[in-house]
N, CA, C and O atoms as a MOPAC input file, in Angstrom:
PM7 MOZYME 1SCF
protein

 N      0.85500 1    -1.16900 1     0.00000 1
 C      0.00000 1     0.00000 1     0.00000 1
 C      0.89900 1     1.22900 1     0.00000 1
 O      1.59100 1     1.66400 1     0.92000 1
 N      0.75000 1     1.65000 1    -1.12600 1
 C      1.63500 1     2.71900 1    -0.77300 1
 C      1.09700 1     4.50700 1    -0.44900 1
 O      1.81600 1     5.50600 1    -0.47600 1
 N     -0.10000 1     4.43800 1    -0.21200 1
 C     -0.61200 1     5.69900 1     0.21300 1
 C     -0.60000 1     5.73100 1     1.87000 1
 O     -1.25100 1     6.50200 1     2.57600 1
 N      0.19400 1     4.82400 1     2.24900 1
 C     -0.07600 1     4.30000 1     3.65100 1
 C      1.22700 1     3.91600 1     4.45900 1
 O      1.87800 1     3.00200 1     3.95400 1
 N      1.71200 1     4.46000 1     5.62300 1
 C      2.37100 1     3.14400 1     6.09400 1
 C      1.67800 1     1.95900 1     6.70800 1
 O      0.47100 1     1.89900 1     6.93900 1
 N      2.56400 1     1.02800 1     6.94800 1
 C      1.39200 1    -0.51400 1     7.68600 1
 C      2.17600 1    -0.20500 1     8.80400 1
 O      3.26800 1    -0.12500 1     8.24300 1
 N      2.37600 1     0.00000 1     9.85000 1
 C      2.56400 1    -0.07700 1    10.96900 1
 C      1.52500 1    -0.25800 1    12.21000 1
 O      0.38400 1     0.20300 1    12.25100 1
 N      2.14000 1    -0.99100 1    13.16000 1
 C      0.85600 1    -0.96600 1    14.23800 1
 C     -0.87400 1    -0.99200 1    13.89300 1
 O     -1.71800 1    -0.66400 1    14.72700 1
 N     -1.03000 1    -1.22000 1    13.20000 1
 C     -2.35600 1    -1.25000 1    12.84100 1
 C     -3.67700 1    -1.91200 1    13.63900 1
 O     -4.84200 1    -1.59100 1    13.40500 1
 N     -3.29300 1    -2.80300 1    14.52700 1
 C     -4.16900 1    -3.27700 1    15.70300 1
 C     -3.73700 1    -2.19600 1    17.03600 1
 O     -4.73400 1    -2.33900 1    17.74300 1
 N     -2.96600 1    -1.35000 1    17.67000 1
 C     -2.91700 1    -0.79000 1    18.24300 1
 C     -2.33000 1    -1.48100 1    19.62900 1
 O     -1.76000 1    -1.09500 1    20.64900 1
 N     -2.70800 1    -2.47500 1    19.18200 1
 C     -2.23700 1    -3.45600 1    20.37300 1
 C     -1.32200 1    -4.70600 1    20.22200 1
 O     -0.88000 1    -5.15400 1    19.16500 1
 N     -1.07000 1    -5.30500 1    21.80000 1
 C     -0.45000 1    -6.04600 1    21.55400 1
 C     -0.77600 1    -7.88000 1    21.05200 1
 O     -0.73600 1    -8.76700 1    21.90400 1
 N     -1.06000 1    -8.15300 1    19.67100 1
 C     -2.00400 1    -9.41700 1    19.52400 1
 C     -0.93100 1   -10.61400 1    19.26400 1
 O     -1.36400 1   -11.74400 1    19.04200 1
 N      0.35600 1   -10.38400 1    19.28900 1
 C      1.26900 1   -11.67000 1    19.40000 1
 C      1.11600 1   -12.88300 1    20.23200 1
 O      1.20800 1   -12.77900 1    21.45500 1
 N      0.86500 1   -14.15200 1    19.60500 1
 C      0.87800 1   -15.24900 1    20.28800 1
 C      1.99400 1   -16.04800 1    20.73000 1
 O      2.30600 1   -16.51400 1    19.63400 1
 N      2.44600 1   -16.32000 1    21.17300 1
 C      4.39200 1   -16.96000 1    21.34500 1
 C      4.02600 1   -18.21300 1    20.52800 1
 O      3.12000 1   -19.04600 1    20.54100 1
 N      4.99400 1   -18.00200 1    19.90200 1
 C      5.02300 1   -19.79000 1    19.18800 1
 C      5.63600 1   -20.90200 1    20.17100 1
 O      6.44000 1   -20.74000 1    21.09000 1
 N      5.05500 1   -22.02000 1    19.73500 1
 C      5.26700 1   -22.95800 1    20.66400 1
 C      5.89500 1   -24.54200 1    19.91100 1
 O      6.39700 1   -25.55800 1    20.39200 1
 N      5.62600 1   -24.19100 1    18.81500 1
 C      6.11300 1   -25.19600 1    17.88600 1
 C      7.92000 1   -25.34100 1    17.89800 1
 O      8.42800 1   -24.29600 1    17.49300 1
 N      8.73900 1   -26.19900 1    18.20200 1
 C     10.06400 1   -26.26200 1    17.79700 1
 C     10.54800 1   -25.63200 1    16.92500 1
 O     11.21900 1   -24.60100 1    16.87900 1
 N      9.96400 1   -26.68100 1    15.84900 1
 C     10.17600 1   -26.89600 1    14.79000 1
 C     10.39400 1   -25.50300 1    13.81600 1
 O     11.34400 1   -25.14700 1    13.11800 1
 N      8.87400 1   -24.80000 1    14.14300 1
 C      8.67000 1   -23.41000 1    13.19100 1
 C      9.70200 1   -22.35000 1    13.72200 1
 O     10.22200 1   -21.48400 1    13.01900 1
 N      9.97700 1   -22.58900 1    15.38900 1
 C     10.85600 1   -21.44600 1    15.88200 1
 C     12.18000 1   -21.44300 1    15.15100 1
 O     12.74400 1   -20.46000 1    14.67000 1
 N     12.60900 1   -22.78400 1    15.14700 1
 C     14.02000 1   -23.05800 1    14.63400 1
 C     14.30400 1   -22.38700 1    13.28700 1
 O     15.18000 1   -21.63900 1    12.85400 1
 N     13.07900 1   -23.03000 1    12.75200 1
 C     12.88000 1   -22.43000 1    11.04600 1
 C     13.07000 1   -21.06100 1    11.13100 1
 O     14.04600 1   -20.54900 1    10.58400 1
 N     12.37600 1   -20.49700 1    11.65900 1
 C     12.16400 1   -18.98500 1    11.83700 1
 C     13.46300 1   -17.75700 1    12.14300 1
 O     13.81900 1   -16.73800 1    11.55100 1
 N     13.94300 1   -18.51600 1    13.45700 1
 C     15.37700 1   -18.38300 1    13.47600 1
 C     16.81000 1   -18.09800 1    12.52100 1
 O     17.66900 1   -17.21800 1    12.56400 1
 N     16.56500 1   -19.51600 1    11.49700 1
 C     17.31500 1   -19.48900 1    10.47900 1
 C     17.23500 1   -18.55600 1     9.43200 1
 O     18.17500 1   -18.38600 1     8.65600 1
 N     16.38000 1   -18.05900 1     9.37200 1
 C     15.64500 1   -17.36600 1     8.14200 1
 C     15.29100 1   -16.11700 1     9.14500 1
 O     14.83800 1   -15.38300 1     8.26600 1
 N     15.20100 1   -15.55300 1    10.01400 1
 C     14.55800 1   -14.25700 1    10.51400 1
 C     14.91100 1   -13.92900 1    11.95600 1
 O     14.29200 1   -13.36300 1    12.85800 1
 N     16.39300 1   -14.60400 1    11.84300 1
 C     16.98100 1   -13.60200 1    13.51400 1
 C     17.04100 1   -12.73700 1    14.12000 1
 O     17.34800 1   -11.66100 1    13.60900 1
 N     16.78000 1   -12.84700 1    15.41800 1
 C     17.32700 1   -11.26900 1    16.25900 1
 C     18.51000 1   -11.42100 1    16.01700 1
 O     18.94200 1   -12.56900 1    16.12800 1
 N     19.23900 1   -10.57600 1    15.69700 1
 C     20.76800 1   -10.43800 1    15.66500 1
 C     21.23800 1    -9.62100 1    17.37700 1
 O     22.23200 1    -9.74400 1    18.09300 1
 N     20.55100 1    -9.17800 1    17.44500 1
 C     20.98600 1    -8.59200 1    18.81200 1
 C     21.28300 1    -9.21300 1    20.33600 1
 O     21.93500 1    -8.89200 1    21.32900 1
 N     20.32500 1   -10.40000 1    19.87000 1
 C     20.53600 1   -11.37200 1    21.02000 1
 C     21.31900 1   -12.82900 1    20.67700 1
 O     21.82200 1   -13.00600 1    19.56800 1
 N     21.37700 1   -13.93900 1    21.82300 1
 C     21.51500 1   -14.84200 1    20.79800 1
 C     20.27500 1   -16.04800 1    20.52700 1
 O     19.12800 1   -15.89500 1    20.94800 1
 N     20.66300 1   -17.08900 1    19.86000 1
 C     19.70300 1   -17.82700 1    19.38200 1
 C     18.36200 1   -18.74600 1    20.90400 1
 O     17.19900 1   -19.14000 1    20.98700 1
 N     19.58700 1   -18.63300 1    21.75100 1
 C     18.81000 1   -19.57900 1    22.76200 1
 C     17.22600 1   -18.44300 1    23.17200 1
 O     16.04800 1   -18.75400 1    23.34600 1
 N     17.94400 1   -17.08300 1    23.19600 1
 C     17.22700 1   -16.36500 1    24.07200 1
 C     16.20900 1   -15.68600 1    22.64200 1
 O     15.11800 1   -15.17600 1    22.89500 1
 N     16.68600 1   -15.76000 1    21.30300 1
 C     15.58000 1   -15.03900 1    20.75200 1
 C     14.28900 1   -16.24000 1    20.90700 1
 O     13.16600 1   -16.12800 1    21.40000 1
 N     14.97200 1   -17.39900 1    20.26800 1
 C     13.54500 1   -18.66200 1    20.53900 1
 C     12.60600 1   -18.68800 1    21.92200 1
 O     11.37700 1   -18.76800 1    21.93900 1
 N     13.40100 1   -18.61100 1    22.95200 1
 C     12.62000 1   -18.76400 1    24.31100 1
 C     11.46300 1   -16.63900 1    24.40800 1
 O     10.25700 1   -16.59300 1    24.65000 1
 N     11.95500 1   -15.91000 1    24.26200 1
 C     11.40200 1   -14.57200 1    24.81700 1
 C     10.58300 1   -14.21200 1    23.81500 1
 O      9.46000 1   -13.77300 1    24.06400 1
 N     11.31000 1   -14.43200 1    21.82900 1
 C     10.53200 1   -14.07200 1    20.95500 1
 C     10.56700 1   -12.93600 1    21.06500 1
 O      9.48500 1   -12.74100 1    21.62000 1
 N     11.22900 1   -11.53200 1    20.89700 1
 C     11.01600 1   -10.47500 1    21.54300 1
 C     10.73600 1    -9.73900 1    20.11600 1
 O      9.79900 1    -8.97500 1    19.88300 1
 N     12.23500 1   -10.33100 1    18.79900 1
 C     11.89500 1    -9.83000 1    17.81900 1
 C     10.83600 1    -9.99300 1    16.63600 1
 O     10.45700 1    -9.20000 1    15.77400 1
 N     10.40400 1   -11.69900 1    16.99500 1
 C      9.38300 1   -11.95900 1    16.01000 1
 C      7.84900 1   -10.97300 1    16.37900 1
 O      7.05200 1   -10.47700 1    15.58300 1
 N      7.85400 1   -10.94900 1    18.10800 1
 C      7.03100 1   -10.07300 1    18.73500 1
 C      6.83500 1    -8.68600 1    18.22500 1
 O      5.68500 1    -8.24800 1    18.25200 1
 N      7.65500 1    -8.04000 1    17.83100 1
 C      7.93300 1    -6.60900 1    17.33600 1
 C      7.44400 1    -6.35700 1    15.80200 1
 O      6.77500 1    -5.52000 1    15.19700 1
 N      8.05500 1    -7.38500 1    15.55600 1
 C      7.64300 1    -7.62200 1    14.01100 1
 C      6.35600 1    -7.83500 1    13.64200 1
 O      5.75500 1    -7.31100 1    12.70300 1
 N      6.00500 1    -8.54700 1    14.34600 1
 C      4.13500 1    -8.98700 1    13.88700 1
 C      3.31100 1    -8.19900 1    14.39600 1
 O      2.31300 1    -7.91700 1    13.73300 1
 N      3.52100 1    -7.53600 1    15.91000 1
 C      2.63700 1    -6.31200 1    15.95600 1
 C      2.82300 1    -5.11700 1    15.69600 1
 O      2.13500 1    -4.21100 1    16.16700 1
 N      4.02700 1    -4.92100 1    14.70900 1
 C      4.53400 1    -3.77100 1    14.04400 1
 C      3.72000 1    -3.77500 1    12.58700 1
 O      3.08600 1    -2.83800 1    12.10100 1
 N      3.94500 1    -5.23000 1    11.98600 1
 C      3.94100 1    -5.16600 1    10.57700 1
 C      2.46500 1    -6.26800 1    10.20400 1
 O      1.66300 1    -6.00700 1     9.30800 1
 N      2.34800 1    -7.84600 1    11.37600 1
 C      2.06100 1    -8.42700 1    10.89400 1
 C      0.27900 1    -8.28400 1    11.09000 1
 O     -0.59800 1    -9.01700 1    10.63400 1
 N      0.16900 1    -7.13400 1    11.88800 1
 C     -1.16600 1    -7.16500 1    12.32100 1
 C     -1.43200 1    -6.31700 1    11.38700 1
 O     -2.65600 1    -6.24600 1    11.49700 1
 N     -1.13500 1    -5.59500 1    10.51000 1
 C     -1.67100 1    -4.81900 1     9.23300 1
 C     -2.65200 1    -5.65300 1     8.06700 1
 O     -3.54400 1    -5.25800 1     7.31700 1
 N     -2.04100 1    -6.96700 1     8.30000 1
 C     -2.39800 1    -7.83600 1     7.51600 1
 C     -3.35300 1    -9.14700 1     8.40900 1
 O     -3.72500 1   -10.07300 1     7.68800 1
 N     -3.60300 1    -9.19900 1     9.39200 1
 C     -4.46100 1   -10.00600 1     9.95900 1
 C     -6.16700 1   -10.18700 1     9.38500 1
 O     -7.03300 1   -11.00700 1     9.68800 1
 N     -6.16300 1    -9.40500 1     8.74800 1
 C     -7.81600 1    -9.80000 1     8.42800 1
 C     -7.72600 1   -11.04000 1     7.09000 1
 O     -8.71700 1   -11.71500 1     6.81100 1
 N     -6.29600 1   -11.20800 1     6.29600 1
 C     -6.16100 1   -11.96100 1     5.07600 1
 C     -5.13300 1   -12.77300 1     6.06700 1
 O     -5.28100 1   -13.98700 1     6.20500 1
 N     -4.33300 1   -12.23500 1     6.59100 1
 C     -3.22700 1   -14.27000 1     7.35000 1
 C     -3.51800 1   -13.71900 1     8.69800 1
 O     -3.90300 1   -12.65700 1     9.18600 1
 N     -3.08000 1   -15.19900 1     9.18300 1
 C     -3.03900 1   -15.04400 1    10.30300 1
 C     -1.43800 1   -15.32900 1    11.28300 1
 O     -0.63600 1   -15.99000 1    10.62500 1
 N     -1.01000 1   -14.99100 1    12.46300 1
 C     -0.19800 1   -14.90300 1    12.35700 1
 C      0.97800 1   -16.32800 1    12.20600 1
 O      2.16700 1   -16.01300 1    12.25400 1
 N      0.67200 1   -17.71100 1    12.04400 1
 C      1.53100 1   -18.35700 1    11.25900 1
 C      1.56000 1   -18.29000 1     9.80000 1
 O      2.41900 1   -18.81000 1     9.08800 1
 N      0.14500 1   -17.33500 1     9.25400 1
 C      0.19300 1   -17.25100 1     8.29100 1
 C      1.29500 1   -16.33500 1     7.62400 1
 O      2.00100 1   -16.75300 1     6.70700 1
 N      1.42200 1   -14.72300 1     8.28200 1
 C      1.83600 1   -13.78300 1     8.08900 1
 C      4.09300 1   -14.26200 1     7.98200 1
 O      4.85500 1   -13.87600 1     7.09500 1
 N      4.40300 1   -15.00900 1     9.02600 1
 C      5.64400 1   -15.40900 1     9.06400 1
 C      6.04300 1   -16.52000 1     8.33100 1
 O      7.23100 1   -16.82600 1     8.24100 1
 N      4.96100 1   -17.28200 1     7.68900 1
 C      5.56300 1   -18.56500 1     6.12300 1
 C      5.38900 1   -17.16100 1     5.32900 1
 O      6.44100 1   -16.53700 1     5.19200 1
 N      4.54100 1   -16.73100 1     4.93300 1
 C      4.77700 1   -15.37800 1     4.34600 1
 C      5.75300 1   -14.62100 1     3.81100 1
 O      6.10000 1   -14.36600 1     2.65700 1
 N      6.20700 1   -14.24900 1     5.11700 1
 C      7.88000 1   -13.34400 1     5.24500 1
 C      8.69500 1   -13.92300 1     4.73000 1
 O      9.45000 1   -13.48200 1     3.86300 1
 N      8.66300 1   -15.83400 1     5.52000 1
 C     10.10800 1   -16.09800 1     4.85100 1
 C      9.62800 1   -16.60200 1     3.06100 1
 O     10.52200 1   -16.68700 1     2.22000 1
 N      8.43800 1   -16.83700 1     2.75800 1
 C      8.61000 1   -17.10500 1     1.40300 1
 C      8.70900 1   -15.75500 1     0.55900 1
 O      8.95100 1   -16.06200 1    -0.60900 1
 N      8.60400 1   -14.28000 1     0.73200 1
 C      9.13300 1   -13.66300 1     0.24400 1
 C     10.45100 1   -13.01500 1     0.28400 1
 O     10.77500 1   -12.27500 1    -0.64400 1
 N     11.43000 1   -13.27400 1     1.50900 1
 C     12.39800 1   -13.23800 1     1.74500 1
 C     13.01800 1   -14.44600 1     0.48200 1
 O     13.09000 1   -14.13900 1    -0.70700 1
 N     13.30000 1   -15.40800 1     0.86000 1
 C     13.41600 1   -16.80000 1    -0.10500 1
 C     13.38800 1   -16.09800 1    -1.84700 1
 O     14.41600 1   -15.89700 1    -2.49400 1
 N     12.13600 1   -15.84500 1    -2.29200 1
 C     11.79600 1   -14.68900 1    -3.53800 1
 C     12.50600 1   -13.41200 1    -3.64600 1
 O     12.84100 1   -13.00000 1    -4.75700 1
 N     12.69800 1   -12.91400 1    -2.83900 1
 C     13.52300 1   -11.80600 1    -3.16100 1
 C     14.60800 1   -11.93600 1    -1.74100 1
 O     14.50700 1   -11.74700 1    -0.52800 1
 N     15.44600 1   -12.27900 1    -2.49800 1
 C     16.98800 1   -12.51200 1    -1.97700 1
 C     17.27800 1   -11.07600 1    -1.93000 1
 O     17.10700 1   -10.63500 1    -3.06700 1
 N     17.62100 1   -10.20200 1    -1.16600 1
 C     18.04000 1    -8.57800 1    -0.94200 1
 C     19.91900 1    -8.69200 1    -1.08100 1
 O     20.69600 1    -8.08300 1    -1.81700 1
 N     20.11500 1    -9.57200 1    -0.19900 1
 C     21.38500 1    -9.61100 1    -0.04800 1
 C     22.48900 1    -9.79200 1    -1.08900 1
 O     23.53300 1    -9.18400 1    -1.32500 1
 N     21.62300 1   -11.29500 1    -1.85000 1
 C     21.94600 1   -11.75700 1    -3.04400 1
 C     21.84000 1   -10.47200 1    -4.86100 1
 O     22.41100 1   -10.30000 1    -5.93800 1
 N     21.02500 1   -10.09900 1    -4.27000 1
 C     20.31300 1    -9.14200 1    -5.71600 1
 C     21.36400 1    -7.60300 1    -5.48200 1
 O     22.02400 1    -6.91600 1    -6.26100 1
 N     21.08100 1    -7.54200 1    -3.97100 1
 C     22.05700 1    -6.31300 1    -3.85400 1
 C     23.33900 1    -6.25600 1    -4.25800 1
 O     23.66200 1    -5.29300 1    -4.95300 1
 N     24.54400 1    -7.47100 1    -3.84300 1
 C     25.81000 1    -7.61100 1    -4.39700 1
 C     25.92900 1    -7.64100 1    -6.26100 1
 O     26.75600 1    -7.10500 1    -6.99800 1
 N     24.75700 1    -8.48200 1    -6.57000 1
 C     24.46800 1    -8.39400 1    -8.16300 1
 C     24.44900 1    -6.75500 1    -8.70100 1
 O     25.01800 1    -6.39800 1    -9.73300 1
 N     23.73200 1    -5.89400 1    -7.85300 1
 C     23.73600 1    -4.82400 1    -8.32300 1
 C     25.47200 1    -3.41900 1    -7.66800 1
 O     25.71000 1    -2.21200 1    -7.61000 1
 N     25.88100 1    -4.23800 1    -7.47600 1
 C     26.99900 1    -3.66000 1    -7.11200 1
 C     26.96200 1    -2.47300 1    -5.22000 1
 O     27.38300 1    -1.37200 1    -4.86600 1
 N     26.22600 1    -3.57900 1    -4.61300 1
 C     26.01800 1    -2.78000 1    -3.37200 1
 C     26.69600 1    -4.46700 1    -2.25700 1
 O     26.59800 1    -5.62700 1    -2.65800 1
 N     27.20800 1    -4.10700 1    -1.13400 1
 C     27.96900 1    -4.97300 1    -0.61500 1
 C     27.82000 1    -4.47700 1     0.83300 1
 O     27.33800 1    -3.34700 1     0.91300 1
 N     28.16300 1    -5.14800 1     2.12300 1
 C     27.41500 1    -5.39500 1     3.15500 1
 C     29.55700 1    -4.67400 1     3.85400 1
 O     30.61200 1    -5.22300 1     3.53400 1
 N     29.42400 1    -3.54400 1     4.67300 1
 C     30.41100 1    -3.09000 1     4.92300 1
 C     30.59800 1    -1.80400 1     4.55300 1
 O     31.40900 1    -1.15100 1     5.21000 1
 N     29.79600 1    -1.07500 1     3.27100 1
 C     30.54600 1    -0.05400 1     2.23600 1
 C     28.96000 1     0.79900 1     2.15800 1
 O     27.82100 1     0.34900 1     2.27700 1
 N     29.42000 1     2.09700 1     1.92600 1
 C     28.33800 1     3.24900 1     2.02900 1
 C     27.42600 1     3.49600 1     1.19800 1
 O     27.80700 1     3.13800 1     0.08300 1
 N     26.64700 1     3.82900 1     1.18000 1
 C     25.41000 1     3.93500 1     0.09300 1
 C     24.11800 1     4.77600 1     0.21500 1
 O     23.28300 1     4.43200 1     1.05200 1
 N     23.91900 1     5.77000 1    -0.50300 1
 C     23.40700 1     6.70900 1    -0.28000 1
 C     21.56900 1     5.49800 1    -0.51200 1
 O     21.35900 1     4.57700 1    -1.30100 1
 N     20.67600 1     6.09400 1     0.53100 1
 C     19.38900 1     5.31200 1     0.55300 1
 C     18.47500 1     5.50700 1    -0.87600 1
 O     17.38200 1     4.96500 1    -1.03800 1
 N     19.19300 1     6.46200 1    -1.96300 1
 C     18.30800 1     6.56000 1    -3.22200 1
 C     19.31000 1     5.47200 1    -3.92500 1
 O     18.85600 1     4.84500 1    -4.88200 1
 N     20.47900 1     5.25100 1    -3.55000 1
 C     20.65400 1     3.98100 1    -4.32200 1
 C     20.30700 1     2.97900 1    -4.16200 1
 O     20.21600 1     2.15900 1    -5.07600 1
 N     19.86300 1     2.62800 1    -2.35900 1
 C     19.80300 1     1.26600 1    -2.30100 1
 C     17.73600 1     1.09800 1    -2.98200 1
 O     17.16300 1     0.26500 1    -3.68500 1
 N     17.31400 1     2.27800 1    -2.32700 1
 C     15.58700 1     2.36200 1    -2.94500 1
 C     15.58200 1     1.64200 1    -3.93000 1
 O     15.14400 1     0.49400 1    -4.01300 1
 N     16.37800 1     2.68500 1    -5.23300 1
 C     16.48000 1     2.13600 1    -6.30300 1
 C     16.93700 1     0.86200 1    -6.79300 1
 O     16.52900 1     0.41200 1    -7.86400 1
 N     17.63800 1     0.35300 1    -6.17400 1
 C     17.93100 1    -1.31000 1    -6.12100 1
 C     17.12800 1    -2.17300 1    -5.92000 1
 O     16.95100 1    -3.14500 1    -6.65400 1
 N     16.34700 1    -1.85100 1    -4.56600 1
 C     15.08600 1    -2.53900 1    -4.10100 1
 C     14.07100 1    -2.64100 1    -5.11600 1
 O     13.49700 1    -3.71200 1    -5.31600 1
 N     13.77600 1    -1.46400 1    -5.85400 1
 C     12.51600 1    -0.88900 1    -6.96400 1
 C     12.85600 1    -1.72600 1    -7.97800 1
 O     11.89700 1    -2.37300 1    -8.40000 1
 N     14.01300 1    -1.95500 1    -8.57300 1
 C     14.48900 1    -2.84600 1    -9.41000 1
 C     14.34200 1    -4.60100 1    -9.28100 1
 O     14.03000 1    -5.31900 1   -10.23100 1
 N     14.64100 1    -5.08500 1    -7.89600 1
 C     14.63100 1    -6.01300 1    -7.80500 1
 C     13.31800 1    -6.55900 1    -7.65400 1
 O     13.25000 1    -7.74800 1    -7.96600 1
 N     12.02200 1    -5.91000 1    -7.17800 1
 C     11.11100 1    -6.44900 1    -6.37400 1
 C      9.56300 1    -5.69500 1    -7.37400 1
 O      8.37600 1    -6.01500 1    -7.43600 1
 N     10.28000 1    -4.75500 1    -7.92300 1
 C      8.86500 1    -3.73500 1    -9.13300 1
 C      7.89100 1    -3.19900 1    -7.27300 1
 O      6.84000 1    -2.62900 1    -7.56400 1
 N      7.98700 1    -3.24900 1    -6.47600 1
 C      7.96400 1    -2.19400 1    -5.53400 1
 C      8.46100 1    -1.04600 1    -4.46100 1
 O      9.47700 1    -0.97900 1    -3.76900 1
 N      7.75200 1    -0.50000 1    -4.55300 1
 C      8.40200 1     1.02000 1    -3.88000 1
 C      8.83100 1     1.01900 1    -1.99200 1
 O      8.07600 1     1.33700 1    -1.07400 1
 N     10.04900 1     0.62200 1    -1.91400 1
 C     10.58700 1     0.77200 1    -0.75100 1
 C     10.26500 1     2.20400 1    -0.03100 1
 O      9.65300 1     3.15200 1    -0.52300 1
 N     10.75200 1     2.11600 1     1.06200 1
 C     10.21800 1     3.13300 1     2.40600 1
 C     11.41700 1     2.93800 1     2.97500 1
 O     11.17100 1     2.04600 1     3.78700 1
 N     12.46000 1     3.17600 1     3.06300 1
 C     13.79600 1     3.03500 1     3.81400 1
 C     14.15700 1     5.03200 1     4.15900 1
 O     13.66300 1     6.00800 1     3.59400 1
 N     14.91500 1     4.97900 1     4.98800 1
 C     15.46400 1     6.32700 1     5.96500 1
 C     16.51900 1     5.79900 1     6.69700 1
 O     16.82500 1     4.63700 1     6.96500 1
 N     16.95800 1     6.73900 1     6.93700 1
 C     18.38700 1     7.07400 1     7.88600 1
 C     17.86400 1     7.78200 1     8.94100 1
 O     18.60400 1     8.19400 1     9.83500 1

């Protein structure tokens, strides 16, 4: 949507803790807190928490929230950022003004990023 940001959109807090192993592990691999480490993002969930009532409750009336995180990682998976970015001559270490990386994103994905400094 781009006349819009999606943020917070339930106002509240509607995160359920996952309880599944299996999906946490998955989730993990594909969508870490980097700030913490692995034992403590799986057990507290603090960042998947942030994320879904930041982003994923915008979208709750169409997924739900295991829906909303197979989601993420199958468009993560689809659009490789990391991968597409080095293709386009942008690299993880080195400076980059945010109309280049936009424009990278716009290229890779045919939608309009929202990125700031």
């Amino acid at each position: 949507n781009v006349s819009t940001m999606l943020n917070y959109c339930s106002g509240k807090d509607d995160y359920k803790d996952m309880n599944d192993d299996r999906k946490k592990n998955v989730l993990d691999e594909r969508w870490p807190d980097l700030t913490i480490d692995k034992a403590d993002c799986i057990e507290y969930q603090v960042f998947w928490k942030h994320e879904y009532n930041k982003h994923g409750t915008c979208c709750s009336k169409s997924y739900n929230q295991e829906q909303y995180f197979d989601l993420a990682m199958a468009l993560k998976d689809k659009f490789d950022l990391l991968t597409s970015h080095r293709s386009h001559g942008i690299s993880p270490g080195n400076s980059y003004t945010v109309q280049k990386i936009n424009s990278t994103i716009k290229t890779i994905t045919k939608g309009y990023p929202n990125l700031s400094c």
